[in-house]
Amino acid sequence: MPLFLVYFAHFHEEFRLPELDSLSVLENVPIAYDPASYSPESPFLLIQVESAAQAVKLVRRGILIRFVLEYWGSGKTYDELFSLLKQTPERWSDYMTCSFKFTVDGFGRSLSQDEKISVIESFSFMAFKGPIKMKNPDAEFFVCEEYGEPDNPLPKETPKMIWFGRLLGHGSRDLIDKFDVKKRKYLGNTTMDAELSLVMANQALARNGALVYDPFVGT
């Protein structure tokens, strides 16, 4: 099965894999991954899924998942990443003339606009000929330099890993704001945090047509 890259939110790290496994059951999307490759200090996990459409379906209810990428490569340096990408130029052919954009992110370090532009320009060897479109492009490519946890007091000058892929689909983290307890008309002193409540709903396999017993129903 092809590889996809899950980009988790850096919250409730102990629940990220359990929620992912629950989503696999909820959406009936078989997945495979190496648990030993997961680290709570990193938001990235490579998984195997049957297709891109299945990967999008897998994460659409995710609360602790930012988005999923079609994995194209990774490396500890850009030279290492580019060398890997140049081994599969046939993958680029489907996106030569469509509209596109590049998004550059840093985990554990904020990148300046000049740094982001420099990174984007370094991918010029891919020679995409389509128009650049910042809103709703046909293809969005994502680059992330991973430096370590954001609260690290001494961020490294060079990334520990650089990830690259095509953005496929997002989780449902917008629901956290929608159901923010601060927006409720009544707030009880036992009201649960919205994010954890939504994660619990996924892990309980709550879905249309299911009967769910909630022993803590009330506020």
GROMACS .gro file of C-alpha atoms in nm:
model
  219
    1MET     CA    1   0.000   0.000   0.000
    2PRO     CA    2   0.118   0.356  -0.070
    3LEU     CA    3   0.256   0.577   0.205
    4PHE     CA    4   0.082   0.880   0.354
    5LEU     CA    5   0.202   1.127   0.614
    6VAL     CA    6  -0.025   1.218   0.905
    7TYR     CA    7   0.045   1.558   1.059
    8PHE     CA    8  -0.095   1.551   1.413
    9ALA     CA    9  -0.181   1.849   1.629
   10HIS     CA   10   0.070   1.878   1.911
   11PHE     CA   11  -0.187   1.827   2.186
   12HIS     CA   12  -0.294   1.524   2.394
   13GLU     CA   13  -0.013   1.320   2.245
   14GLU     CA   14  -0.115   1.008   2.439
   15PHE     CA   15  -0.450   0.999   2.254
   16ARG     CA   16  -0.323   1.052   1.899
   17LEU     CA   17  -0.270   0.687   1.806
   18PRO     CA   18  -0.583   0.561   1.985
   19GLU     CA   19  -0.791   0.817   1.797
   20LEU     CA   20  -0.625   0.722   1.466
   21ASP     CA   21  -0.705   0.355   1.529
   22SER     CA   22  -1.066   0.447   1.616
   23LEU     CA   23  -1.100   0.648   1.294
   24SER     CA   24  -0.982   0.344   1.101
   25VAL     CA   25  -1.271   0.147   1.250
   26LEU     CA   26  -1.527   0.427   1.217
   27GLU     CA   27  -1.451   0.492   0.851
   28ASN     CA   28  -1.378   0.128   0.764
   29VAL     CA   29  -1.037   0.225   0.629
   30PRO     CA   30  -0.766  -0.036   0.698
   31ILE     CA   31  -0.432   0.118   0.788
   32ALA     CA   32  -0.085  -0.007   0.873
   33TYR     CA   33   0.196   0.168   1.057
   34ASP     CA   34   0.493   0.088   1.275
   35PRO     CA   35   0.411   0.185   1.637
   36ALA     CA   36   0.783   0.198   1.711
   37SER     CA   37   0.818   0.484   1.461
   38TYR     CA   38   0.578   0.703   1.658
   39SER     CA   39   0.713   0.958   1.900
   40PRO     CA   40   0.498   1.188   2.117
   41GLU     CA   41   0.764   1.454   2.055
   42SER     CA   42   0.695   1.454   1.681
   43PRO     CA   43   0.366   1.535   1.505
   44PHE     CA   44   0.445   1.314   1.205
   45LEU     CA   45   0.359   0.951   1.137
   46LEU     CA   46   0.391   0.752   0.816
   47ILE     CA   47   0.099   0.520   0.752
   48GLN     CA   48  -0.006   0.287   0.472
   49VAL     CA   49  -0.353   0.324   0.324
   50GLU     CA   50  -0.503   0.172   0.013
   51SER     CA   51  -0.554   0.501  -0.175
   52ALA     CA   52  -0.553   0.880  -0.148
   53ALA     CA   53  -0.933   0.883  -0.134
   54GLN     CA   54  -0.924   0.642   0.160
   55ALA     CA   55  -0.664   0.856   0.337
   56VAL     CA   56  -0.891   1.161   0.306
   57LYS     CA   57  -1.183   0.958   0.441
   58LEU     CA   58  -0.971   0.834   0.731
   59VAL     CA   59  -0.883   1.177   0.872
   60ARG     CA   60  -1.199   1.377   0.802
   61ARG     CA   61  -1.334   1.326   1.157
   62GLY     CA   62  -0.993   1.357   1.321
   63ILE     CA   63  -0.968   1.601   1.611
   64LEU     CA   64  -0.599   1.546   1.687
   65ILE     CA   65  -0.509   1.537   1.316
   66ARG     CA   66  -0.430   1.857   1.126
   67PHE     CA   67  -0.415   1.696   0.783
   68VAL     CA   68  -0.283   1.409   0.576
   69LEU     CA   69  -0.032   1.425   0.291
   70GLU     CA   70   0.049   1.198   0.003
   71TYR     CA   71   0.407   1.122   0.111
   72TRP     CA   72   0.665   1.212  -0.152
   73GLY     CA   73   0.982   1.205   0.055
   74SER     CA   74   1.182   1.321   0.355
   75GLY     CA   75   1.543   1.382   0.446
   76LYS     CA   76   1.768   1.535   0.707
   77THR     CA   77   1.887   1.788   0.450
   78TYR     CA   78   1.735   1.939   0.137
   79ASP     CA   79   2.002   1.771  -0.074
   80GLU     CA   80   1.894   1.436   0.067
   81LEU     CA   81   1.526   1.516   0.006
   82PHE     CA   82   1.586   1.640  -0.349
   83SER     CA   83   1.792   1.333  -0.432
   84LEU     CA   84   1.499   1.116  -0.326
   85LEU     CA   85   1.244   1.321  -0.520
   86LYS     CA   86   1.451   1.306  -0.838
   87GLN     CA   87   1.427   0.926  -0.831
   88THR     CA   88   1.054   0.944  -0.913
   89PRO     CA   89   1.008   1.228  -1.167
   90GLU     CA   90   0.709   1.043  -1.316
   91ARG     CA   91   0.513   1.143  -1.005
   92TRP     CA   92   0.542   1.511  -1.101
   93SER     CA   93   0.392   1.465  -1.449
   94ASP     CA   94   0.032   1.469  -1.326
   95TYR     CA   95   0.081   1.820  -1.187
   96MET     CA   96   0.288   1.988  -1.458
   97THR     CA   97   0.012   2.212  -1.595
   98CYS     CA   98  -0.245   2.236  -1.315
   99SER     CA   99  -0.266   2.527  -1.071
  100PHE     CA  100  -0.056   2.481  -0.759
  101LYS     CA  101   0.087   2.636  -0.445
  102PHE     CA  102   0.360   2.557  -0.195
  103THR     CA  103   0.312   2.586   0.181
  104VAL     CA  104   0.620   2.594   0.403
  105ASP     CA  105   0.594   2.530   0.775
  106GLY     CA  106   0.828   2.484   1.069
  107PHE     CA  107   0.765   2.261   1.369
  108GLY     CA  108   0.957   2.386   1.670
  109ARG     CA  109   1.075   2.700   1.492
  110SER     CA  110   0.908   2.985   1.309
  111LEU     CA  111   1.042   3.049   0.960
  112SER     CA  112   1.067   3.402   0.824
  113GLN     CA  113   0.896   3.493   0.498
  114ASP     CA  114   1.235   3.518   0.328
  115GLU     CA  115   1.325   3.168   0.448
  116LYS     CA  116   0.995   3.030   0.317
  117ILE     CA  117   1.046   3.192  -0.024
  118SER     CA  118   1.399   3.051  -0.039
  119VAL     CA  119   1.265   2.701   0.033
  120ILE     CA  120   0.995   2.730  -0.234
  121GLU     CA  121   1.245   2.849  -0.494
  122SER     CA  122   1.472   2.554  -0.416
  123PHE     CA  123   1.203   2.323  -0.563
  124SER     CA  124   1.231   2.493  -0.904
  125PHE     CA  125   1.389   2.177  -1.048
  126MET     CA  126   1.039   2.027  -1.052
  127ALA     CA  127   0.956   2.285  -1.321
  128PHE     CA  128   0.579   2.303  -1.274
  129LYS     CA  129   0.433   2.507  -1.560
  130GLY     CA  130   0.083   2.569  -1.426
  131PRO     CA  131  -0.037   2.893  -1.268
  132ILE     CA  132   0.035   2.966  -0.903
  133LYS     CA  133  -0.296   2.990  -0.718
  134MET     CA  134  -0.302   3.076  -0.349
  135LYS     CA  135  -0.670   2.989  -0.297
  136ASN     CA  136  -0.815   2.651  -0.394
  137PRO     CA  137  -0.531   2.532  -0.620
  138ASP     CA  138  -0.556   2.201  -0.800
  139ALA     CA  139  -0.251   2.079  -0.606
  140GLU     CA  140  -0.097   2.203  -0.282
  141PHE     CA  141   0.252   2.089  -0.187
  142PHE     CA  142   0.360   2.101   0.174
  143VAL     CA  143   0.711   2.134   0.314
  144CYS     CA  144   0.781   2.114   0.687
  145GLU     CA  145   1.111   2.156   0.865
  146GLU     CA  146   1.093   1.963   1.192
  147TYR     CA  147   1.316   2.102   1.468
  148GLY     CA  148   1.167   1.943   1.776
  149GLU     CA  149   0.907   2.041   2.032
  150PRO     CA  150   0.804   2.409   2.018
  151ASP     CA  151   0.884   2.468   2.386
  152ASN     CA  152   1.245   2.357   2.342
  153PRO     CA  153   1.447   2.648   2.487
  154LEU     CA  154   1.738   2.592   2.250
  155PRO     CA  155   1.603   2.526   1.897
  156LYS     CA  156   1.852   2.372   1.659
  157GLU     CA  157   1.986   2.568   1.365
  158THR     CA  158   1.934   2.273   1.130
  159PRO     CA  159   1.615   2.064   1.115
  160LYS     CA  160   1.614   1.706   1.240
  161MET     CA  161   1.392   1.614   0.941
  162ILE     CA  162   1.238   1.778   0.636
  163TRP     CA  163   0.905   1.636   0.515
  164PHE     CA  164   0.746   1.684   0.174
  165GLY     CA  165   0.420   1.575   0.018
  166ARG     CA  166   0.094   1.672  -0.150
  167LEU     CA  167  -0.184   1.791   0.076
  168LEU     CA  168  -0.491   1.568   0.054
  169GLY     CA  169  -0.736   1.638   0.334
  170HIS     CA  170  -0.788   1.795   0.673
  171GLY     CA  171  -0.918   1.676   1.007
  172SER     CA  172  -1.205   1.844   1.191
  173ARG     CA  173  -1.019   2.064   1.436
  174ASP     CA  174  -1.256   2.350   1.348
  175LEU     CA  175  -1.512   2.175   1.570
  176ILE     CA  176  -1.301   2.261   1.875
  177ASP     CA  177  -1.378   2.629   1.825
  178LYS     CA  178  -1.739   2.561   1.727
  179PHE     CA  179  -1.807   2.377   2.053
  180ASP     CA  180  -1.578   2.587   2.273
  181VAL     CA  181  -1.721   2.577   2.625
  182LYS     CA  182  -1.669   2.954   2.655
  183LYS     CA  183  -1.943   2.998   2.394
  184ARG     CA  184  -2.203   2.807   2.595
  185LYS     CA  185  -2.492   2.990   2.760
  186TYR     CA  186  -2.439   2.782   3.072
  187LEU     CA  187  -2.105   2.654   3.199
  188GLY     CA  188  -2.105   2.398   3.479
  189ASN     CA  189  -1.803   2.339   3.700
  190THR     CA  190  -1.776   1.983   3.566
  191THR     CA  191  -1.803   2.076   3.197
  192MET     CA  192  -1.546   1.887   2.991
  193ASP     CA  193  -1.306   2.052   2.752
  194ALA     CA  194  -1.450   2.048   2.397
  195GLU     CA  195  -1.139   1.898   2.237
  196LEU     CA  196  -1.126   1.602   2.476
  197SER     CA  197  -1.502   1.550   2.441
  198LEU     CA  198  -1.470   1.525   2.063
  199VAL     CA  199  -1.174   1.288   2.089
  200MET     CA  200  -1.374   1.070   2.329
  201ALA     CA  201  -1.665   1.062   2.084
  202ASN     CA  202  -1.431   0.929   1.816
  203GLN     CA  203  -1.278   0.671   2.048
  204ALA     CA  204  -1.627   0.561   2.156
  205LEU     CA  205  -1.702   0.504   1.784
  206ALA     CA  206  -2.002   0.740   1.803
  207ARG     CA  207  -2.175   0.757   1.464
  208ASN     CA  208  -2.511   0.785   1.292
  209GLY     CA  209  -2.743   0.506   1.401
  210ALA     CA  210  -2.532   0.407   1.701
  211LEU     CA  211  -2.665   0.390   2.057
  212VAL     CA  212  -2.421   0.553   2.298
  213TYR     CA  213  -2.449   0.544   2.677
  214ASP     CA  214  -2.303   0.852   2.842
  215PRO     CA  215  -2.270   0.797   3.219
  216PHE     CA  216  -2.170   1.161   3.270
  217VAL     CA  217  -2.456   1.328   3.083
  218GLY     CA  218  -2.560   1.651   3.248
  219THR     CA  219  -2.373   1.978   3.221
   0.00000   0.00000   0.00000
